[in-house]
Short mmCIF file of C-alpha atoms and ligand atoms in Angstrom, two decimals:
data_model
loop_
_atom_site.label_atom_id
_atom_site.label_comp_id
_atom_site.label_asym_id
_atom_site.label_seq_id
_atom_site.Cartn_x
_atom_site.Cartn_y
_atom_site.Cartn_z
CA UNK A 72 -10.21 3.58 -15.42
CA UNK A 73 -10.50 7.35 -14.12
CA UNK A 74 -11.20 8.53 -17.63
CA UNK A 75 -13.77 11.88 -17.68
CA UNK A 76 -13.66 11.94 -13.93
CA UNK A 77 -12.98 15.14 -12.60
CA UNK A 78 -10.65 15.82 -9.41
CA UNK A 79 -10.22 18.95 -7.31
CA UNK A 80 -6.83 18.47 -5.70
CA UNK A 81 -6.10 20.55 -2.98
CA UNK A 82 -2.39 20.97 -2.07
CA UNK A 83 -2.05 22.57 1.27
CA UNK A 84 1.70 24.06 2.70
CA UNK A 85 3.86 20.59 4.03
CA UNK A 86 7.30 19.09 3.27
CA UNK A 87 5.19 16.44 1.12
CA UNK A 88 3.47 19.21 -0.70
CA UNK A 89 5.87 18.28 -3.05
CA UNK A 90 4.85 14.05 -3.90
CA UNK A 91 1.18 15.54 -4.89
CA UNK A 92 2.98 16.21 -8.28
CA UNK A 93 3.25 12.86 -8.19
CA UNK A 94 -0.14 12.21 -7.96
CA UNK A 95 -1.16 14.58 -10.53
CA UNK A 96 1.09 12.79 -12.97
CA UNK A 97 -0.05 8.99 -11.92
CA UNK A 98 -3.73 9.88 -11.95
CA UNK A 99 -3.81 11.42 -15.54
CA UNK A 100 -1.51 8.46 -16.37
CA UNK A 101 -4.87 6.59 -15.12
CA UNK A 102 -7.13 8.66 -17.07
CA UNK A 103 -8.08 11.47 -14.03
CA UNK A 104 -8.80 14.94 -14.94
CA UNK A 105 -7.28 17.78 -12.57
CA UNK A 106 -8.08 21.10 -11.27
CA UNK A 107 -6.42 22.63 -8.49
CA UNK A 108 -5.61 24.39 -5.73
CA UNK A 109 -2.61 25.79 -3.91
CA UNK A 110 -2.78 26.59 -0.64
CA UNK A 111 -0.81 29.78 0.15
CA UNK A 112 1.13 28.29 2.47
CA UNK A 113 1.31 24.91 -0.02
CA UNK A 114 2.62 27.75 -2.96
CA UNK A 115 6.09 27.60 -0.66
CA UNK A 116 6.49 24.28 -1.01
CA UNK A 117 5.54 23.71 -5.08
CA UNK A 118 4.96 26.48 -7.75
CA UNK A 119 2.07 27.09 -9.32
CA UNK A 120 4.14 26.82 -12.50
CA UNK A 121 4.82 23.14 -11.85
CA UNK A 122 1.29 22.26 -10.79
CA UNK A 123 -0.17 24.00 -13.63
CA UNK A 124 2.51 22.01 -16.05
CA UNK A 125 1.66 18.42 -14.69
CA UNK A 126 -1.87 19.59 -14.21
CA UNK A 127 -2.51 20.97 -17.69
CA UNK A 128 -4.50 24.06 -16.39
CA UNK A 129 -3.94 26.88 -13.98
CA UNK A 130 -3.63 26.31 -10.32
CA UNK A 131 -5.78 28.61 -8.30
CA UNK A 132 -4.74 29.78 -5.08
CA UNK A 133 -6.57 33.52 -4.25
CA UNK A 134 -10.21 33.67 -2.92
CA UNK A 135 -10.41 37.39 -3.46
CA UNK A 136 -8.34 37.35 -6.96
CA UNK A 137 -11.09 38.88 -9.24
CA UNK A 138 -9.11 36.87 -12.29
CA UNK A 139 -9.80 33.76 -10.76
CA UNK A 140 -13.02 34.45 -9.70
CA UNK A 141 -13.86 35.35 -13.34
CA UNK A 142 -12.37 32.43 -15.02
CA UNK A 143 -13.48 29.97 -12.84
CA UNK A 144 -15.84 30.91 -9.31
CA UNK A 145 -14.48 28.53 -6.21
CA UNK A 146 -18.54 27.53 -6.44
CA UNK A 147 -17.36 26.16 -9.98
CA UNK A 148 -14.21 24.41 -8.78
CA UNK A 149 -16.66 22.51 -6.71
CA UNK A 150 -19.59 21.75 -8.36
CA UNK A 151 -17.67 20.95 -11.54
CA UNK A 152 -15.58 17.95 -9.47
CA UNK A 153 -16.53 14.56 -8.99
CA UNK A 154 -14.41 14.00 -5.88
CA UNK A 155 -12.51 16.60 -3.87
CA UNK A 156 -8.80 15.39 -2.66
CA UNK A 157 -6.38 17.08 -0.10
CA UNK A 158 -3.12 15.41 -0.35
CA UNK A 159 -0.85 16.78 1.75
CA UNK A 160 -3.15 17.59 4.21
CA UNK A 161 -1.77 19.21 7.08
CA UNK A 162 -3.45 19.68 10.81
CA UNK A 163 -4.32 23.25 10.40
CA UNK A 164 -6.16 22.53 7.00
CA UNK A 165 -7.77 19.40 8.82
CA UNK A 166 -8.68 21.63 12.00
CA UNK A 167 -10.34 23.76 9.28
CA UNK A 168 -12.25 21.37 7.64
CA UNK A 169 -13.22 19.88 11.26
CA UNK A 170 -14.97 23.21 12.68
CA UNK A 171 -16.15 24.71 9.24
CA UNK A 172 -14.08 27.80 8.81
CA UNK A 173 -14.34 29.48 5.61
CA UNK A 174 -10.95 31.98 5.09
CA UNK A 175 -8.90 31.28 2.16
CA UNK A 176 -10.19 29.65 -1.58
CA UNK A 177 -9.26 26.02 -0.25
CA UNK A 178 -11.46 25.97 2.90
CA UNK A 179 -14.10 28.19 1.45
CA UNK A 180 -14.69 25.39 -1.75
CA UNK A 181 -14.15 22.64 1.14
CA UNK A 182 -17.40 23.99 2.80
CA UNK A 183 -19.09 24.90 -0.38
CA UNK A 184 -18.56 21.20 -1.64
CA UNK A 185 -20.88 18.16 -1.76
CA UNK A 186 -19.11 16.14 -3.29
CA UNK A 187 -17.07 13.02 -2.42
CA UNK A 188 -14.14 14.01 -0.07
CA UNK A 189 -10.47 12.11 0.46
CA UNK A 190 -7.91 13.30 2.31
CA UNK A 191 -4.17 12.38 2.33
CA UNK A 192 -2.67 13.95 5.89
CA UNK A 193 0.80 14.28 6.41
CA UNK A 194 2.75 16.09 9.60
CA UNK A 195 4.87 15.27 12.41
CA UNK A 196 4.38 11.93 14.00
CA UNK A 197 3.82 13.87 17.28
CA UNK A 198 1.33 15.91 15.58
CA UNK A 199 -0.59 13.29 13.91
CA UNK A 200 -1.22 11.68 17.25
CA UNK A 201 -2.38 14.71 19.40
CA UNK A 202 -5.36 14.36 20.97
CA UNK A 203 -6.81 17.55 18.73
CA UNK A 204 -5.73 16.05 15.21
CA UNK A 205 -7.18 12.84 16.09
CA UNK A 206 -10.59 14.11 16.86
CA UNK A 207 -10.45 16.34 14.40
CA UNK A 208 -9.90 13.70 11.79
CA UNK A 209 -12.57 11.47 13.94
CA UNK A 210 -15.34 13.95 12.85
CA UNK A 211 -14.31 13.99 9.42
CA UNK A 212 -14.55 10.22 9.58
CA UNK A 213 -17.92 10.61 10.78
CA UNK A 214 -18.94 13.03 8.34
CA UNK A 215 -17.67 10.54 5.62
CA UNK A 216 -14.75 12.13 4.62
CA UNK A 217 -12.30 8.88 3.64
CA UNK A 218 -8.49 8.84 4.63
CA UNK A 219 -5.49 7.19 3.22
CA UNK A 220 -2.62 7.15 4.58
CA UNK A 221 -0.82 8.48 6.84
CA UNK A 222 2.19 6.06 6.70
CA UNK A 223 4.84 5.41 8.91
CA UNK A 224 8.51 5.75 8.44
CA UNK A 225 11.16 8.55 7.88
CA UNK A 226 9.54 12.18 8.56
CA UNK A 227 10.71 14.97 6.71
CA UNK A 228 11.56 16.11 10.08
CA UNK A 229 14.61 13.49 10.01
CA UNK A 230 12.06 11.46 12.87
CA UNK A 231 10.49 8.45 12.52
CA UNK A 232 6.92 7.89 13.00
CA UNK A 233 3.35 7.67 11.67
CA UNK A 234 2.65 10.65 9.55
CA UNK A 235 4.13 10.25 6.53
CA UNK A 236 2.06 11.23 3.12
CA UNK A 237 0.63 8.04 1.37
CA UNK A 238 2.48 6.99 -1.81
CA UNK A 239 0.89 9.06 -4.48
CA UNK A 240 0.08 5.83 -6.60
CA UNK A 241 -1.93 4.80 -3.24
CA UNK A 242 -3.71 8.09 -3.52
CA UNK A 243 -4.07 7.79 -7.03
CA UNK A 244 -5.62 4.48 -6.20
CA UNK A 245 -7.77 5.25 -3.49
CA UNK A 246 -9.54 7.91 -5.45
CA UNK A 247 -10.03 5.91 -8.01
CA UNK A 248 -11.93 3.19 -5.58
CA UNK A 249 -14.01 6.14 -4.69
CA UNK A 250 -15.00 7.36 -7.94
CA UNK A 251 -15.85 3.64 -8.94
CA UNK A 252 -19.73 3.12 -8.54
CA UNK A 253 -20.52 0.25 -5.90
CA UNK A 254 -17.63 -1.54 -4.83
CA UNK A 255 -14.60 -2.00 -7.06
CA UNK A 256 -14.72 -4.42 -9.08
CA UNK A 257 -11.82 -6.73 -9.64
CA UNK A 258 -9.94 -6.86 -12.77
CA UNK A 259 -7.12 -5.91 -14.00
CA UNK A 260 -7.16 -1.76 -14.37
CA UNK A 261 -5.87 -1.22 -17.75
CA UNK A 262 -3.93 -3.06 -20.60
CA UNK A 263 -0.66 -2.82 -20.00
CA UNK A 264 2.46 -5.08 -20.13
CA UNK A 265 1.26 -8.23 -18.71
CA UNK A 266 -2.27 -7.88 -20.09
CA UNK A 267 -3.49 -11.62 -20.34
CA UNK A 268 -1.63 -13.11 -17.86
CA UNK A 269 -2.63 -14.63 -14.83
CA UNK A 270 -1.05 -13.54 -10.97
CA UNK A 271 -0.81 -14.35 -7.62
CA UNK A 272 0.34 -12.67 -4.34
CA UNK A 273 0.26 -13.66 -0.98
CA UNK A 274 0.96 -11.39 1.70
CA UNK A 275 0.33 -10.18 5.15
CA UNK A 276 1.23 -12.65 8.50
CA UNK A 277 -1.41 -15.62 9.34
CA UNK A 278 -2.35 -16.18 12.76
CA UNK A 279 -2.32 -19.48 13.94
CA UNK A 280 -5.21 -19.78 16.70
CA UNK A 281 -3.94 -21.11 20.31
CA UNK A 282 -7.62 -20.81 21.86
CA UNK A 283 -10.66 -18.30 20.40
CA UNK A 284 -9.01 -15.56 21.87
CA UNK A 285 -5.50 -15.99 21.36
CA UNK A 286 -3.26 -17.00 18.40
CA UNK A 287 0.74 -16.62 17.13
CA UNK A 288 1.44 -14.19 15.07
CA UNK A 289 4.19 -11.83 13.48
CA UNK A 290 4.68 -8.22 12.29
CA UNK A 291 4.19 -7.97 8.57
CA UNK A 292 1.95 -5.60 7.71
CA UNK A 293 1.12 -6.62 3.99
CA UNK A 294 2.28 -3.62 2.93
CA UNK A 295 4.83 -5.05 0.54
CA UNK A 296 2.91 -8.22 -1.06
CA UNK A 297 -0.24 -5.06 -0.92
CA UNK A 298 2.22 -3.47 -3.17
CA UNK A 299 3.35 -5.93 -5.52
CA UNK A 300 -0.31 -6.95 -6.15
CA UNK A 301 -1.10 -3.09 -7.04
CA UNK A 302 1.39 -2.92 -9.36
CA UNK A 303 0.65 -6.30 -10.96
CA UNK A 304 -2.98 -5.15 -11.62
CA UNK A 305 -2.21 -1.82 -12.71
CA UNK A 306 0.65 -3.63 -15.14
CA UNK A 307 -2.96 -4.93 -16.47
CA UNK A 308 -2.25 -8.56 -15.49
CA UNK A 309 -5.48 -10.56 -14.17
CA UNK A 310 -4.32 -10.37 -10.37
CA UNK A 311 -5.43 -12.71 -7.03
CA UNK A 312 -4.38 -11.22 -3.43
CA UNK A 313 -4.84 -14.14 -0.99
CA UNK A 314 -3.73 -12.20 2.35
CA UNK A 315 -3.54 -12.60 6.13
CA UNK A 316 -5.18 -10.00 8.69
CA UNK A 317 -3.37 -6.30 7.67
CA UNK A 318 -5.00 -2.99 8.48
CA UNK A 319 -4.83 -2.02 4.68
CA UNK A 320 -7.40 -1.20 2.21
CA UNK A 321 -7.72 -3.93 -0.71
CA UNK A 322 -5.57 -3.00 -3.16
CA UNK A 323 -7.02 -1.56 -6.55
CA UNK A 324 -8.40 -4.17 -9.21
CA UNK A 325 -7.54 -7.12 -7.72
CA UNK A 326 -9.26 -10.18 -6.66
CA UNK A 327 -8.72 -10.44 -2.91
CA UNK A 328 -8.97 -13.38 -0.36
CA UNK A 329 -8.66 -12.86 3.05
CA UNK A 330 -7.73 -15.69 5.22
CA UNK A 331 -6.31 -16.08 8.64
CA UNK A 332 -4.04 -19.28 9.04
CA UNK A 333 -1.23 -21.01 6.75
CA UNK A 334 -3.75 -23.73 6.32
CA UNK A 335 -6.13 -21.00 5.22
CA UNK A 336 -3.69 -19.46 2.86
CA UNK A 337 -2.45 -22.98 1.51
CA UNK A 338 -6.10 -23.79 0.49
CA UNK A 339 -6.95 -20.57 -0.92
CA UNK A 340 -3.16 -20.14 -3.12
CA UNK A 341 -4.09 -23.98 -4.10
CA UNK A 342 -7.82 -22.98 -5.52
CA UNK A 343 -6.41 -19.82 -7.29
CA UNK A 344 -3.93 -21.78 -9.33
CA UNK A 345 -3.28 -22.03 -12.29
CA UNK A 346 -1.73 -18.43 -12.59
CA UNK A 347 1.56 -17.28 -15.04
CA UNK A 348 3.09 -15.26 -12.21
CA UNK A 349 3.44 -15.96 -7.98
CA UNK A 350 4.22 -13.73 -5.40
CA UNK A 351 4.79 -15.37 -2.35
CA UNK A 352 5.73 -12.10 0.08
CA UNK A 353 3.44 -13.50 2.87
CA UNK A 354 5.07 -13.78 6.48
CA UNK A 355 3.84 -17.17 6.73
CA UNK A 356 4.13 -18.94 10.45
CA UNK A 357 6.60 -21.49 10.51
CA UNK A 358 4.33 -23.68 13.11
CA UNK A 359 0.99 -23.48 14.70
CA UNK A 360 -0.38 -25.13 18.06
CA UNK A 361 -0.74 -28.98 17.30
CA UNK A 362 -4.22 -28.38 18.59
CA UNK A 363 -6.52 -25.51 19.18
CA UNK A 364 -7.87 -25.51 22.17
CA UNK A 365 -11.91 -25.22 21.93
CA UNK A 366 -12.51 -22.68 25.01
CA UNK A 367 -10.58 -20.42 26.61
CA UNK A 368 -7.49 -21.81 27.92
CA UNK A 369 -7.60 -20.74 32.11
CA UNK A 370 -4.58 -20.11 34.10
CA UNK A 371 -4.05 -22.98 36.06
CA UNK A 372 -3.52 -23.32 40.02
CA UNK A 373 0.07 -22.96 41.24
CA UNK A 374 0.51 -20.18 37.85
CA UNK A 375 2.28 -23.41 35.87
CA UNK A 376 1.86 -21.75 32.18
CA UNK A 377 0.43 -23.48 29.74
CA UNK A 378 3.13 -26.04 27.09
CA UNK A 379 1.94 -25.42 23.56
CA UNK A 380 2.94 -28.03 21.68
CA UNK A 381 3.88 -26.99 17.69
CA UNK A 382 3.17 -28.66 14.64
CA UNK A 383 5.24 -27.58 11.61
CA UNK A 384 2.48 -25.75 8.87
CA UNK A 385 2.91 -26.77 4.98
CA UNK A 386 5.49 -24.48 3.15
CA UNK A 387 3.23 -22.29 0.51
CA UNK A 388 6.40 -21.15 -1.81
CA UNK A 389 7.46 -24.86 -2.13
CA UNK A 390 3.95 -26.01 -3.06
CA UNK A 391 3.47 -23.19 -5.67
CA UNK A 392 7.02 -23.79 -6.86
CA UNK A 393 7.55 -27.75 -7.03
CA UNK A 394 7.05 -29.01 -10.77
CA UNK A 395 3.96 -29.95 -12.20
CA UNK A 396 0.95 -29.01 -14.82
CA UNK A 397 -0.33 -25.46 -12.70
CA UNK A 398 3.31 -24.42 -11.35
CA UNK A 399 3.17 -20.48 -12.35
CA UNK A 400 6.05 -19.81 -14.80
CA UNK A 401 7.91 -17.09 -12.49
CA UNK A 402 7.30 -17.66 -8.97
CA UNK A 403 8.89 -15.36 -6.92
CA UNK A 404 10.23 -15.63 -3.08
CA UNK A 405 11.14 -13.60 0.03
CA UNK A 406 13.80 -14.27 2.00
CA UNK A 407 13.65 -12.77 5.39
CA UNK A 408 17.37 -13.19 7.30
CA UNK A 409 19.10 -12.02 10.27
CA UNK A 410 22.80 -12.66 8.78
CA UNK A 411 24.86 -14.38 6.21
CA UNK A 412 21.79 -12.73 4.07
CA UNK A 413 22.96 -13.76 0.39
CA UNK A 414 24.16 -17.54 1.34
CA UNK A 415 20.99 -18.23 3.60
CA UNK A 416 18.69 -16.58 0.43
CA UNK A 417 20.58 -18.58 -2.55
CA UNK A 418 19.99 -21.78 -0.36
CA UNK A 419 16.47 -20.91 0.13
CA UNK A 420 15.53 -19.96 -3.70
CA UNK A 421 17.55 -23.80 -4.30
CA UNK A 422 15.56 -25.48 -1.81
CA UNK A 423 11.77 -23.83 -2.23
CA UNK A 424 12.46 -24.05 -6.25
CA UNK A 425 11.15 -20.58 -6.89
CA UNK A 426 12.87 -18.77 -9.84
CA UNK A 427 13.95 -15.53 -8.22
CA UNK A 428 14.24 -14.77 -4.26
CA UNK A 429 14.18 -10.98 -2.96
CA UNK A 430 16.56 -11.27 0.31
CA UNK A 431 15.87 -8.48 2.67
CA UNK A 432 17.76 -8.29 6.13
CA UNK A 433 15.59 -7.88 8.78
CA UNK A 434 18.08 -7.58 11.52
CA UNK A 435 18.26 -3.93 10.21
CA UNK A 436 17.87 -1.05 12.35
CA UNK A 437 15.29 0.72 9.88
CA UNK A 438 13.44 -2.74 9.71
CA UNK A 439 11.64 -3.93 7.01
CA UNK A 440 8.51 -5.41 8.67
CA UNK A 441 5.53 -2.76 8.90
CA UNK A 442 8.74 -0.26 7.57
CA UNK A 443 7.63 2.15 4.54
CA UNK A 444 10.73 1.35 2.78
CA UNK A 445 12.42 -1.76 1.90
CA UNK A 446 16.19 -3.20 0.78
CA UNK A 447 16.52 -6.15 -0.99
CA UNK A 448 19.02 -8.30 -3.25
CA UNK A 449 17.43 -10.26 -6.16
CA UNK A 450 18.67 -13.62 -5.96
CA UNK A 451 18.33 -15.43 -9.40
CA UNK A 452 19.82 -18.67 -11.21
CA UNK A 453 22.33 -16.04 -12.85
CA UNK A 454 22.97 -14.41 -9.69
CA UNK A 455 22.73 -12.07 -7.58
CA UNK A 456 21.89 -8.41 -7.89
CA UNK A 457 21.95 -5.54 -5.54
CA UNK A 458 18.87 -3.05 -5.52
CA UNK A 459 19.10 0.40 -3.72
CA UNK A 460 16.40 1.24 -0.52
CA UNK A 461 13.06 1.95 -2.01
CA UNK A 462 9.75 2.77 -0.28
CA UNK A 463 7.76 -0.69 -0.98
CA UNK A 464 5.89 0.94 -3.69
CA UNK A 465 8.76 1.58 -5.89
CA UNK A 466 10.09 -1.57 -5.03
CA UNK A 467 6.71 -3.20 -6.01
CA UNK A 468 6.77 -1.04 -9.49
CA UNK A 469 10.93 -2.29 -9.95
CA UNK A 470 9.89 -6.18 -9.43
CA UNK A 471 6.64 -5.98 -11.51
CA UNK A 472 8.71 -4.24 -14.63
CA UNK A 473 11.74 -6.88 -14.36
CA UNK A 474 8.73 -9.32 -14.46
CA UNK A 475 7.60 -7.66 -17.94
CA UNK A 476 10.60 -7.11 -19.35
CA UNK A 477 11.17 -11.02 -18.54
CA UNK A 478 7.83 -12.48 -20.52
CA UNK A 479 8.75 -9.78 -23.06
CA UNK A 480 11.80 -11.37 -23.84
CA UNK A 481 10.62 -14.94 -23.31
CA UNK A 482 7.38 -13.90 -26.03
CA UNK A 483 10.20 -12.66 -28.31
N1 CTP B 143 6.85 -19.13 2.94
C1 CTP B 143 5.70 -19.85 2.59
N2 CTP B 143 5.18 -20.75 3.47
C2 CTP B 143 5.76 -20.97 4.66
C3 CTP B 143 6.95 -20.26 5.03
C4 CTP B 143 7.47 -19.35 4.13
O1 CTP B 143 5.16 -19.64 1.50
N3 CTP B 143 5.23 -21.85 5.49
C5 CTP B 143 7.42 -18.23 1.94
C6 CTP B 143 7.40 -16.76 2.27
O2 CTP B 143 6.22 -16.15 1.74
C7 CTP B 143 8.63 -16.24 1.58
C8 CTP B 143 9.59 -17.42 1.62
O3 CTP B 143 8.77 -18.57 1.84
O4 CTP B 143 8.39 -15.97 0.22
C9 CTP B 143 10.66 -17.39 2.68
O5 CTP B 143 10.11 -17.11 3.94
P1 CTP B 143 11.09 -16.96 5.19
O6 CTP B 143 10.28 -16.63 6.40
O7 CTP B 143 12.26 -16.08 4.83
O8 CTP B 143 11.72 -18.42 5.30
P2 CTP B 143 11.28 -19.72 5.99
O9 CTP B 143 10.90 -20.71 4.96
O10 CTP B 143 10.25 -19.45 7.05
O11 CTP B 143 12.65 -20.21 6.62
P3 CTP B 143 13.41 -19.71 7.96
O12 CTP B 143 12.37 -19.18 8.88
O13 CTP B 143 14.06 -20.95 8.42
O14 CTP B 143 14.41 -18.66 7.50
#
C-alpha cells in the first residue's frame, strides 16, 4: 500500500525513541521506504547501528558532518521525501518546530521541508498538558502539521497519564492515510491471511438520547474494537467498522459506519451482514429512555428530578450469533465483569451463542475501558485460555492471527 513512497523519519531523544524501530520495521513490512534521522539527543536512546539495520541505509544525525553533507545534503533528505514523520516527538523538538528554529540537521530539514508533516509526541503526562506544549502543538495544528497519538496509559516515568507514543502500527497507519491521495479508500490493505473473507467489528459506546442535549452513555473509547478492525484489514480481510461516538481516527482500509444508538448499531451490523468473521467489542447500552423527550427537558418547580423510565435495547452479539443463513462463521464476544470473571464469561458465550468470548475484568485497578492495555481470557467451547496484558494493539494482532490460524485449519 506504501510501496515507492518515501519517509523521512525523524527520531528525536525520549524513552519511546526506542518503539520507532518498530515503525521502521511495520512500515517497510507495508511497502514504506525510509530515510532518517537521529536526533543527538534521540542517538542515546537507539543507535544509529540499529536504525540503519531496520532502516536499510545510514541514519544521519550531524548538520555540520561534511560526510553527510556530501552523501546526502539535509535539502536532499527533504525534497527527496514524500512525507516527513517525527515519532517520538518530544516538547523541545515540538517547541522547535513551533517558533522556527533552525540548530541541529533535524530542525534545520523540518524548516527546509514542504512536504507533508506527522508527528507522533510522546513525554510526561504533565508535560504534554502544559499550557506551552499545547499551544505549541495548536500552531502546528494550524499550520497543518497532523498528530497521532499521544496515548494514555503507563509513562515510562512509572506515571500514568496522556503522553504515551502511539503504537507504531498506528503510526505506520496514519502515514499511510496521509500518503493516500484523497481520502482513504476502504479495502482491505494487502493480501494476507484472510484475503477473501468478509468482517465485522463493532466498537465504541452508543449513546442513548434522554432529550437533544442529553443522552446515557459509558466509557469505551473504541480503542480495542478500533484495533481489532486494523488488524483484520491489514490481515487483508474485506473489513466493516460499525462504531459509536470515539475520538479516534478511522482505522486504515476499512469500511466505517458511524452511528450513535444500539438501535443505530443494530440496523447498521444487520445491513452489513453477511460477513465470515464478527467482532462484537462494542460497549453497547444495556437500556435507553423508553422515550426521548422532543425538547429540552426543564427542571421542574420544587427541584423534583426528572424519572426516566428504561426500555431494555436489542442484544447485537445474540442477533449476529443466533443460527441462520448470514450468521458469520466465528463471531466473537466481550465479556466485561466485575467478579467471578470466567463463570459469568462461559455463561455469557452459552447464552449469546458466539463461538469464542474474550473476558476482561473491569473491576481492575489499571482498567480496561479508555486503558492502552488490555487482559483478557479466551473463553472457547474447548475452554478456557489465559492471555498475558497486552497494549490493545497486540491484543488486536493475537485475536486476528488465532482467527487465521483457525480458517487455515478449517480450509485444510
Ligand atoms: N453486546 C451487544 N449488544 C448489547 C449488549 C452487549 O452486542 N445490547 C455485546 C458486547 O459487544 C460484548 C458482549 O455483548 O461483545 C458482552 O457485553 P457485556 O457488556 O459484557 O454484557 P451484557 O450483555 O451487557 O451483560 P451484563 O451487563 O449483564 O454483564
Amino acid at each position: 500500500m506504501g510501496a515507492g513512497k518515501n519517509v523521512l523519519l525523524i527520531i528525536a531523544g525520549g524513552i519511546a525513541a526506542y518503539k520507532a524501530l518498530d515503525v521502521i520495521r511495520r512500515g517497510r513490512e507495508r511497502g514504506l521506504c525510509f530515510r532518517v534521522i537521529l536526533t543527538r539527543s534521540g542517538a542515546e536512546f537507539v543507535t544509529p547501528l540499529s536504525v540503519a539495520a531496520l532502516a536499510g541505509s545510514k541514519a544521519y544525525s550531524e548538520l555540520f558532518s561534511l560526510t553527510d553533507e556530501a552523501e546526502m545534503g539535509h535539502i536532499r533528505l527533504v525534497r527527496e521525501a514524500d512525507l516527513v514523520l517525527v515519532a517520538p516527538a518530544t516538547a523541545d523538538l515540538i517547541a522547535k518546530m513551533a517558533n522556527g528554529f533552525a540548530d541541529d540537521l533535524a530542525s534545520t530539514a523540518l524548516l527546509a521541508n514542504e512536504k507533508p508533516v506527522l508527528i507522533a509526541p510522546s513525554m510526561n503526562f504533565v508535560m504534554w498538558r502544559h499550557p506551552a506544549v499545547q499551544a505549541n502543538v495548536a500552531a502546528l495544528r494550524a499550520r497543518g502539521v497532523a498528530t497521532v497519538g499521544p496515548g494514555a496509559g503507563d509513562l515510562a516515568c512509572g506515571e500514568v497519564g496522556d503522553g504515551r507514543l502511539a503504537e507504531p502500527i498506528d503510526i505506520v497507519n496514519a502515514a499511510l492515510r496521509l500518503l493516500s491521495p484523497g481520502p482513504l479508500s476502504p479495502g482491505p490493505l494487502s493480501p494476507g491471511p484472510l484475503s477473501g473473507l468478509k468482517a465485522l467489528v463493532t466498537s465504541g459506546p452508543t449513546y442513548e438520547a434522554i432529550d437533544p442535549v442529553r443522552f446515557i452513555g459509558n466509557r469505551s473509547s473504541g480503542r480495542q474494537g478500533h484495533a481489532i478492525a486494523a488488524a483484520l484489514a491489514a490481515a487483508g480481510a474485506e473489513t466493516t467498522l460499525v462504531t459509536g461516538p470515539t475520538a479516534l481516527a478511522d482505522p486504515a482500509g476499512c469500511t466505517v459506519h458511524r452511528i450513535e444508538s444500539a438501535a443505530e448499531m443494530l440496523a447498521k451490523v444487520q445491513q452489513s451482514l453477511p460477513a465470515d468473521i464478527a467482532v462484537a467489542a462494542a460497549a453497547v447500552s444495556d437500556w435507553r429512555p423508553a422515550s426521548e423527550a422532543t425538547q429540552k427537558m426543564k427542571k421542574r418547580e420544587g427541584g423534583e428530578p426528572p424519572r426516566i423510565e428504561l426500555a431494555t435495547n436489542a442484544d447485537i452479539l445474540a442477533t449476529i450469533s443466533a443460527p441462520g443463513p448470514k450468521r458469520p462463521r466465528l463471531v466473537v464476544g466481550f465479556a466485561a465483569e466485575t467478579e467471578k470473571v470466567i463463570e459469568h464469561a462461559t455463561a455469557k458465550r452459552r447464552k449469546k451463542q458466539c463461538d469464542w468470548i474474550l473476558a476482561n475484568d473491569v473491576s481492575a485497578p489499571t482498567g480496561t475501558f479508555g486503558g492502552a492495555d488490555n487482559k483478557v481470557h479466551v473463553i472457547t467451547a474447548d475452554g478456557t485460555e489465559e492471555w498475558p496484558r497486552l497494549s490493545k494493539t497486540e491484543l488486536a494482532e493475537r485475536l486476528v492471527a488465532r482467527i487465521a490460524e483457525t480458517f487455515k485449519s478449517a480450509k485444510s
